[in-house]
Coordinates of C-alpha atoms in Angstrom, one line a residue:
X1 CA 46.0 80.5 105.6
X2 CA 49.9 80.7 107.3
X3 CA 51.0 78.3 109.0
X4 CA 52.5 79.2 112.4
X5 CA 55.3 78.2 114.8
X6 CA 58.0 79.9 117.2
X7 CA 61.0 77.7 115.6
X8 CA 61.4 77.0 112.5
X9 CA 64.8 74.8 111.0
X10 CA 65.3 74.6 107.2
X11 CA 67.1 71.4 107.0
X12 CA 67.1 67.9 109.1
X13 CA 71.0 67.1 109.5
X14 CA 72.8 67.4 112.6
X15 CA 73.2 70.8 112.7
X16 CA 69.4 71.6 113.0
X17 CA 67.5 68.2 114.3
X18 CA 70.5 68.4 118.1
X19 CA 68.9 71.8 119.1
X20 CA 65.5 71.1 117.2
X21 CA 64.8 68.2 120.0
X22 CA 65.9 70.4 123.2
X23 CA 63.7 72.7 122.3
X24 CA 60.7 70.7 121.0
X25 CA 61.3 69.3 124.4
X26 CA 61.0 72.6 126.3
X27 CA 57.2 74.0 124.7
X28 CA 58.8 75.4 121.8
X29 CA 56.3 75.1 118.4
X30 CA 58.9 74.1 116.4
X31 CA 58.9 73.0 111.3
X32 CA 61.4 71.3 110.1
X33 CA 61.5 70.9 106.4
X34 CA 63.8 69.3 104.5
X35 CA 63.9 68.4 100.7
X36 CA 65.3 64.5 101.0
X37 CA 65.9 62.6 104.0
X38 CA 65.5 63.3 107.4
X39 CA 69.1 63.2 109.1
X40 CA 70.5 64.9 106.3
X41 CA 73.5 63.8 104.7
X42 CA 76.2 62.3 107.4
X43 CA 73.4 59.8 108.0
X44 CA 72.9 59.0 103.8
X45 CA 75.6 60.7 101.6
X46 CA 78.8 60.8 103.9
X47 CA 79.9 59.9 107.1
X48 CA 78.4 57.0 108.7
X49 CA 77.6 55.3 105.1
X50 CA 81.1 55.8 104.6
X51 CA 83.4 54.6 107.6
X52 CA 80.4 50.9 106.9
X53 CA 82.3 50.5 103.3
X54 CA 85.9 51.3 104.7
X55 CA 85.0 48.2 107.3
X56 CA 86.9 45.8 105.3
X57 CA 88.6 47.8 104.0
X58 CA 91.3 48.2 107.4
X59 CA 90.8 45.2 108.3
X60 CA 92.2 43.8 104.6
X61 CA 94.7 46.6 105.1
X62 CA 95.7 45.4 108.9
X63 CA 95.9 41.7 107.2
X64 CA 98.8 42.7 104.9
X65 CA 100.5 44.2 107.1
X66 CA 100.4 41.6 110.0
X67 CA 102.1 38.9 106.9
X68 CA 105.0 40.4 108.0
X69 CA 104.8 38.4 111.0
X70 CA 103.4 35.4 109.3
X71 CA 99.7 36.1 108.8
X72 CA 98.8 34.5 105.1
X73 CA 95.7 36.0 104.0
X74 CA 93.3 36.1 100.5
X75 CA 90.3 38.4 100.9
X76 CA 88.0 39.1 98.6
X77 CA 85.5 41.9 99.2
X78 CA 82.2 41.1 97.6
X79 CA 81.2 44.8 96.3
X80 CA 77.3 43.9 96.4
X81 CA 77.0 41.8 99.4
X82 CA 78.9 44.9 101.3
X83 CA 76.6 47.7 99.7
X84 CA 73.1 45.1 101.1
X85 CA 74.9 45.5 104.1
X86 CA 75.2 49.8 104.6
X87 CA 72.3 49.7 103.5
X88 CA 70.7 47.1 106.1
X89 CA 71.9 49.0 108.6
X90 CA 71.2 53.0 107.5
X91 CA 68.3 52.8 105.5
X92 CA 65.7 52.7 108.1
X93 CA 67.1 55.3 110.2
X94 CA 66.1 58.5 108.9
X95 CA 62.3 57.0 109.1
X96 CA 62.8 56.2 112.7
X97 CA 64.6 59.7 113.7
X98 CA 61.5 61.2 111.0
X99 CA 59.0 59.2 113.9
X100 CA 61.0 60.1 117.5
X101 CA 60.7 63.9 115.6
X102 CA 57.2 63.3 114.9
X103 CA 56.8 62.1 119.0
X104 CA 59.3 64.3 120.2
X105 CA 55.9 68.0 118.5
X106 CA 57.9 67.9 116.0
X107 CA 56.2 69.0 112.6
X108 CA 57.8 67.7 109.9
X109 CA 57.2 69.8 105.8
X110 CA 59.0 68.1 102.6
X111 CA 59.9 70.4 99.9
X112 CA 61.8 73.0 98.8
X113 CA 61.9 76.0 101.7
X114 CA 61.8 79.6 100.1
X115 CA 61.8 82.5 102.4
X116 CA 58.8 85.8 101.6
X117 CA 60.2 88.0 104.2
X118 CA 62.2 87.5 106.8
X119 CA 59.7 85.5 108.8
X120 CA 57.8 83.3 106.7
X121 CA 58.9 80.9 104.4
X122 CA 57.6 79.0 101.8
X123 CA 57.2 74.7 100.9
X124 CA 55.6 74.1 98.0
X125 CA 53.0 77.3 97.7
X126 CA 51.8 76.9 101.4
X127 CA 53.7 79.7 103.4
X128 CA 55.1 79.2 107.0
X129 CA 55.6 81.8 109.3
X130 CA 58.6 82.3 112.2
X131 CA 60.0 84.1 115.8
X132 CA 62.8 82.3 114.6
X133 CA 64.3 81.0 111.6
X134 CA 67.5 77.3 111.9
X135 CA 68.9 77.2 108.5
X136 CA 70.4 74.4 108.5
X137 CA 70.2 73.4 104.6
X138 CA 74.3 71.9 104.4
X139 CA 75.6 71.8 101.0
X140 CA 76.1 69.8 98.0
X141 CA 79.0 68.7 95.8
X142 CA 80.0 71.3 93.4
X143 CA 80.0 71.0 89.7
X144 CA 82.4 71.7 86.9
X145 CA 79.8 73.0 84.3
X146 CA 82.1 70.8 80.9
X147 CA 80.2 69.5 78.0
X148 CA 79.4 64.9 78.9
X149 CA 79.4 66.6 83.0
X150 CA 76.2 64.7 83.1
X151 CA 77.7 61.6 83.1
X152 CA 79.5 62.2 86.3
X153 CA 78.4 60.8 89.5
X154 CA 79.3 62.5 92.6
X155 CA 80.4 60.5 96.1
X156 CA 76.4 60.7 97.0
X157 CA 75.8 58.4 94.2
X158 CA 78.9 55.9 95.1
X159 CA 77.8 55.8 97.9
X160 CA 75.3 53.5 96.8
X161 CA 76.2 52.1 93.9
X162 CA 74.7 48.7 93.6
X163 CA 78.2 47.2 91.5
X164 CA 82.1 48.9 91.2
X165 CA 83.4 49.0 87.2
X166 CA 86.8 47.3 86.9
X167 CA 87.6 51.0 85.7
X168 CA 86.8 54.3 88.4
X169 CA 88.1 58.1 87.0
X170 CA 88.1 59.8 90.4
X171 CA 88.2 63.6 90.0
X172 CA 90.4 66.4 93.1
X173 CA 92.1 64.4 95.1
X174 CA 90.3 65.5 98.8
X175 CA 89.6 63.8 101.5
X176 CA 86.4 62.7 99.7
X177 CA 87.7 61.7 96.5
X178 CA 90.7 59.6 99.1
X179 CA 88.9 57.9 101.1
X180 CA 87.2 56.6 98.4
X181 CA 90.2 55.9 96.2
X182 CA 91.0 54.0 99.1
X183 CA 87.7 52.0 99.3
X184 CA 87.9 51.3 95.0
X185 CA 91.8 50.3 94.7
X186 CA 91.1 47.3 97.5
X187 CA 87.8 46.0 95.6
X188 CA 90.6 46.0 92.0
X189 CA 88.7 48.3 90.6
X190 CA 91.6 50.3 88.0
X191 CA 91.7 54.1 89.6
X192 CA 93.3 57.0 87.8
X193 CA 92.5 60.5 90.5
X194 CA 92.7 63.9 88.6
X195 CA 94.1 66.7 89.9
X196 CA 93.4 70.3 89.2
X197 CA 97.0 70.8 91.7
X198 CA 100.3 69.3 92.4
X199 CA 99.2 68.1 95.9
X200 CA 96.7 66.2 97.3
X201 CA 94.9 66.8 100.9
X202 CA 94.8 70.3 101.5
X203 CA 94.1 71.1 104.8
X204 CA 95.8 67.9 106.0
X205 CA 99.7 68.1 106.8
X206 CA 101.4 68.0 103.7
X207 CA 104.2 65.5 104.9
X208 CA 102.4 62.8 105.7
X209 CA 99.4 63.8 102.5
X210 CA 103.3 63.0 99.8
X211 CA 103.5 59.7 102.4
X212 CA 99.8 57.8 101.8
X213 CA 100.5 59.3 97.8
X214 CA 103.4 57.2 97.8
X215 CA 101.8 54.5 99.3
X216 CA 98.6 54.9 96.8
X217 CA 100.7 55.2 94.0
X218 CA 102.2 51.0 95.6
X219 CA 98.7 50.2 95.6
X220 CA 97.8 50.0 91.8
X221 CA 96.0 54.6 92.3
X222 CA 97.0 55.9 89.2
X223 CA 97.6 59.9 90.4
X224 CA 97.0 62.4 87.1
X225 CA 98.5 66.0 88.4
X226 CA 98.3 69.7 87.6
X227 CA 95.6 69.0 84.8
X228 CA 91.6 69.6 84.5
X229 CA 89.6 67.4 82.7
X230 CA 88.4 68.8 80.0
X231 CA 84.9 66.9 78.0
X232 CA 83.6 63.4 78.6
X233 CA 81.9 61.6 76.4
X234 CA 80.1 57.9 76.7
X235 CA 82.0 56.0 74.2
X236 CA 81.6 52.3 73.2
X237 CA 79.6 51.8 75.5
X238 CA 82.5 53.7 78.8
X239 CA 83.5 56.5 80.3
X240 CA 85.8 59.1 77.7
X241 CA 87.3 61.0 80.1
X242 CA 90.3 64.0 77.2
X243 CA 91.8 66.3 79.9
X244 CA 93.2 69.5 79.7
X245 CA 97.0 67.8 79.2
X246 CA 95.5 65.7 76.9
X247 CA 94.9 62.5 78.9
X248 CA 92.7 59.9 77.2
X249 CA 91.5 58.0 79.9
X250 CA 88.1 55.0 79.9
X251 CA 86.4 54.4 82.5
X252 CA 83.0 52.2 83.6
X253 CA 82.7 55.4 86.6
X254 CA 84.0 59.3 86.9
X255 CA 83.5 60.8 89.9
X256 CA 83.5 64.5 90.3
X257 CA 84.8 65.5 93.5
X258 CA 86.2 68.9 93.4
X259 CA 84.6 69.7 96.5
X260 CA 81.0 71.1 97.4
X261 CA 79.4 74.3 97.8
X262 CA 77.5 75.6 100.2
X263 CA 73.1 76.2 99.5
X264 CA 72.3 79.3 100.5
X265 CA 71.7 80.2 96.8
X266 CA 68.8 78.3 96.6
X267 CA 67.3 79.7 100.1
X268 CA 66.2 82.8 98.2
X269 CA 67.9 84.7 100.9
X270 CA 67.6 88.3 99.4
X271 CA 64.1 88.1 100.6
X272 CA 65.0 87.8 103.8
X273 CA 68.0 90.7 103.5
X274 CA 70.3 87.4 105.1
X275 CA 73.4 88.2 104.0
X276 CA 75.7 85.6 102.2
X277 CA 78.4 85.4 100.0
X278 CA 80.1 81.9 98.0
X279 CA 81.5 80.7 101.3
X280 CA 78.4 80.2 102.9
X281 CA 75.8 82.6 105.2
X282 CA 77.4 85.2 107.3
X283 CA 77.2 84.8 110.5
X284 CA 78.2 86.6 113.8
X285 CA 79.7 84.9 117.1
X286 CA 76.2 83.9 118.4
X287 CA 74.9 82.5 114.8
X288 CA 73.1 84.5 114.3
X289 CA 72.6 86.2 110.4
X290 CA 72.5 89.6 109.5
X291 CA 68.7 89.5 110.9
X292 CA 69.4 88.7 114.2
X293 CA 66.1 86.2 114.8
X294 CA 67.7 84.1 112.0
X295 CA 70.7 82.0 112.3
X296 CA 72.8 79.0 110.5
X297 CA 74.6 76.1 111.5
X298 CA 76.2 73.3 110.0
X299 CA 78.2 73.2 106.3
X300 CA 76.0 76.0 105.0
X301 CA 77.9 79.3 106.7
X302 CA 80.8 80.6 105.7
X303 CA 83.6 79.5 107.8
X304 CA 87.3 78.9 109.5
X305 CA 86.3 75.8 111.8
X306 CA 85.4 72.9 109.5
X307 CA 83.3 71.5 108.3
X308 CA 82.4 68.2 109.9
X309 CA 80.0 66.8 112.0
X310 CA 80.5 67.1 115.1
X311 CA 81.6 71.2 114.2
X312 CA 77.4 70.8 113.6
X313 CA 76.6 69.2 116.5
X314 CA 78.8 71.7 119.1
X315 CA 76.8 74.5 117.3
X316 CA 73.1 73.0 117.3
X317 CA 73.6 72.5 121.0
X318 CA 74.9 75.8 121.6
X319 CA 72.2 77.4 119.3
X320 CA 69.5 75.3 121.4
X321 CA 71.1 76.8 124.8
X322 CA 71.3 80.1 123.2
X323 CA 67.5 80.3 121.9
X324 CA 66.6 78.4 125.6
X325 CA 68.2 81.8 127.5
X326 CA 70.8 78.7 128.9
X327 CA 73.8 80.1 128.0
X328 CA 74.4 84.5 127.4
X329 CA 77.7 84.3 125.7
X330 CA 79.4 83.7 122.2
X331 CA 80.0 80.6 120.6
X332 CA 83.5 79.1 121.3
X333 CA 85.0 76.4 119.3
X334 CA 87.5 74.0 120.9
X335 CA 90.0 72.4 119.1
X336 CA 88.1 70.2 116.3
X337 CA 89.7 67.4 115.1
X338 CA 89.4 66.0 111.5
X339 CA 90.6 62.3 109.9
X340 CA 90.8 61.9 106.4
X341 CA 90.1 58.0 105.8
X342 CA 92.4 56.5 103.8
X343 CA 94.4 54.2 104.1
X344 CA 96.3 54.7 106.6
X345 CA 95.4 57.8 108.4
X346 CA 95.6 61.1 108.3
X347 CA 94.1 63.0 111.3
X348 CA 95.0 66.5 112.9
X349 CA 94.0 69.1 115.5
X350 CA 94.6 72.6 116.9
X351 CA 97.2 74.4 116.2
X352 CA 98.6 72.8 112.3
X353 CA 102.4 71.7 111.9
X354 CA 102.3 74.9 109.2
X355 CA 101.2 77.3 111.5
X356 CA 103.7 76.1 114.5
X357 CA 106.7 75.8 111.6
X358 CA 105.2 79.6 110.9
X359 CA 106.0 80.8 114.6
X360 CA 108.4 81.3 117.2
X361 CA 105.7 80.3 119.8
X362 CA 105.7 76.4 119.4
X363 CA 108.1 73.4 119.8
X364 CA 107.5 70.9 117.6
X365 CA 108.8 67.8 118.3
X366 CA 108.6 64.9 116.0
X367 CA 108.1 60.9 116.7
X368 CA 108.9 57.7 114.6
X369 CA 105.7 55.5 116.4
X370 CA 106.8 52.9 113.5
X371 CA 109.3 52.4 116.0
X372 CA 107.7 51.5 118.8
X373 CA 107.8 47.9 120.1
X374 CA 103.1 48.7 119.4
X375 CA 103.9 49.8 115.9
X376 CA 106.0 47.8 115.3
X377 CA 103.8 44.6 116.7
X378 CA 102.1 45.7 114.2
X379 CA 103.8 47.0 111.0
X380 CA 102.8 50.1 111.4
X381 CA 106.3 51.0 110.3
X382 CA 105.2 54.3 108.7
X383 CA 103.8 55.2 111.1
X384 CA 104.5 59.2 113.1
X385 CA 103.5 61.4 115.5
X386 CA 103.9 65.7 114.9
X387 CA 103.4 66.4 118.9
X388 CA 103.1 71.2 119.0
X389 CA 103.5 73.1 122.8
X390 CA 103.5 76.3 123.4
X391 CA 105.8 78.2 125.6
X392 CA 103.8 76.4 128.8
X393 CA 104.7 73.4 127.8
X394 CA 101.5 72.2 126.7
X395 CA 100.6 70.4 124.5
X396 CA 98.9 72.6 121.7
X397 CA 98.5 70.6 118.0
X398 CA 99.0 67.2 116.9
X399 CA 98.9 65.0 113.3
X400 CA 99.1 61.2 112.6
X401 CA 99.6 59.5 110.2
X402 CA 99.4 55.7 110.9
X403 CA 96.4 52.6 110.5
X404 CA 95.5 53.7 113.7
X405 CA 95.3 57.9 113.5
X406 CA 91.7 58.2 114.8
X407 CA 92.5 56.6 117.7
X408 CA 95.6 58.4 118.1
X409 CA 94.0 62.2 117.4
X410 CA 91.0 61.4 119.6
X411 CA 92.6 60.3 122.5
X412 CA 94.9 63.7 122.4
X413 CA 91.8 65.5 122.3
X414 CA 91.2 66.1 126.1
X415 CA 94.4 66.4 126.8
X416 CA 94.4 69.1 124.5
X417 CA 91.5 71.0 124.5
X418 CA 92.1 70.8 128.7
X419 CA 95.5 71.8 128.6
X420 CA 96.1 68.8 130.9
X421 CA 99.4 69.6 132.5
X422 CA 102.5 66.7 132.5
X423 CA 101.2 66.3 135.9
X424 CA 97.2 66.4 135.7
X425 CA 98.4 63.4 133.1
X426 CA 100.5 61.8 135.7
X427 CA 96.7 61.8 137.6
X428 CA 95.0 59.2 134.8
X429 CA 96.2 55.7 135.0
X430 CA 95.2 54.0 130.6
X431 CA 94.9 49.7 130.3
X432 CA 98.5 48.9 129.0
X433 CA 99.0 47.7 126.6
X434 CA 97.6 51.0 124.2
X435 CA 98.9 54.5 122.9
X436 CA 97.1 56.6 125.5
X437 CA 99.3 55.3 128.3
X438 CA 102.4 56.8 126.6
X439 CA 100.8 60.3 126.5
X440 CA 102.3 61.4 130.4
X441 CA 106.1 60.8 128.6
X442 CA 105.3 62.9 125.8
X443 CA 104.0 65.8 128.0
X444 CA 107.4 65.6 131.3
X445 CA 109.6 65.1 127.3
X446 CA 109.0 69.3 126.8
X447 CA 109.8 70.4 130.6

């Protein structure tokens, strides 16, 4: 027999459960299909484990900066203890969330979902049907299709390694690779990065990315640009990496960090008549696919917005409101803050520096934060901020390079999103001393 629901969610990550819970609480009969761990990539293979592992790395870097102010520090990181700490904190979350979902009346179905038709999916030879279906199946690490690829691992495995080897090769130079390389070199590992182009961190301000390259080189990371890995072999208990340019490296670990691809090709979407391409599932401005009763959220979408946890949460909340009849307008994305948790960090929001430079509509104001007393006091002398204003003198974009880039960009997010004027910003009294106290002056300076 085919079991029937009001709404079926394929996936259990942020783009799914943030919609499923309010829908179930409103009386909808909900099912959630998950083939791996409840809560998806972010909690299990992404943001959460990464930021816990990054915590002591930032402390180590901050301590080094304070060396100029008289702080003597000799840190030694025990990777296995750090991994145990991370697993202790995050290990129980999927089971706890599963219980919460079940208590809310949501049925959890384990296994691979494949469409039979536009209202029906099959899981483990059982069929399930629903009036509406939400596809939130995320994406997965890309493959290279080279000899020996089976010896390579991905960020998924890195975040669970009980020990780190002495030599690590990262293939690719996106934000995942740069974050993990920043962590690895601080543990004392010899780190190599092989990148097919001549730059890192696509989508982030390249002047800041270039500053980061030089910093990472000083930390000991070795970059090999404009090169491609052609093979990986097992050799004398290690992995031998060969590249197109004739580079030969040996390492205990080789990480494929060349990007991620949407899981749209694994769902038999053809049977449901759902349009997709290599970039993901195509949706309209109401998150509807080519079948109006089938929706999609999160990283599986073909979209220009950053594929990030907060974006998926925003989409899920919009979708819940739409399906409950509380929202009758197209989705409107606010400015989305992004960050690379490297050492130091690079963060940005709103109009990019690159786009601002192409238009006379914007005014670009560079600020050498490292010369301000508070950043100089932390010896964060390389800290830099770029502000972008529109013709109405409102702040519409920002990018930061600093150990404190996360806090800088987050503090500017409401200013940019709400379009605050200098006069409105004057009504905000922040705790002092802090970066936030400078925001009103930044808005006045452009007038």
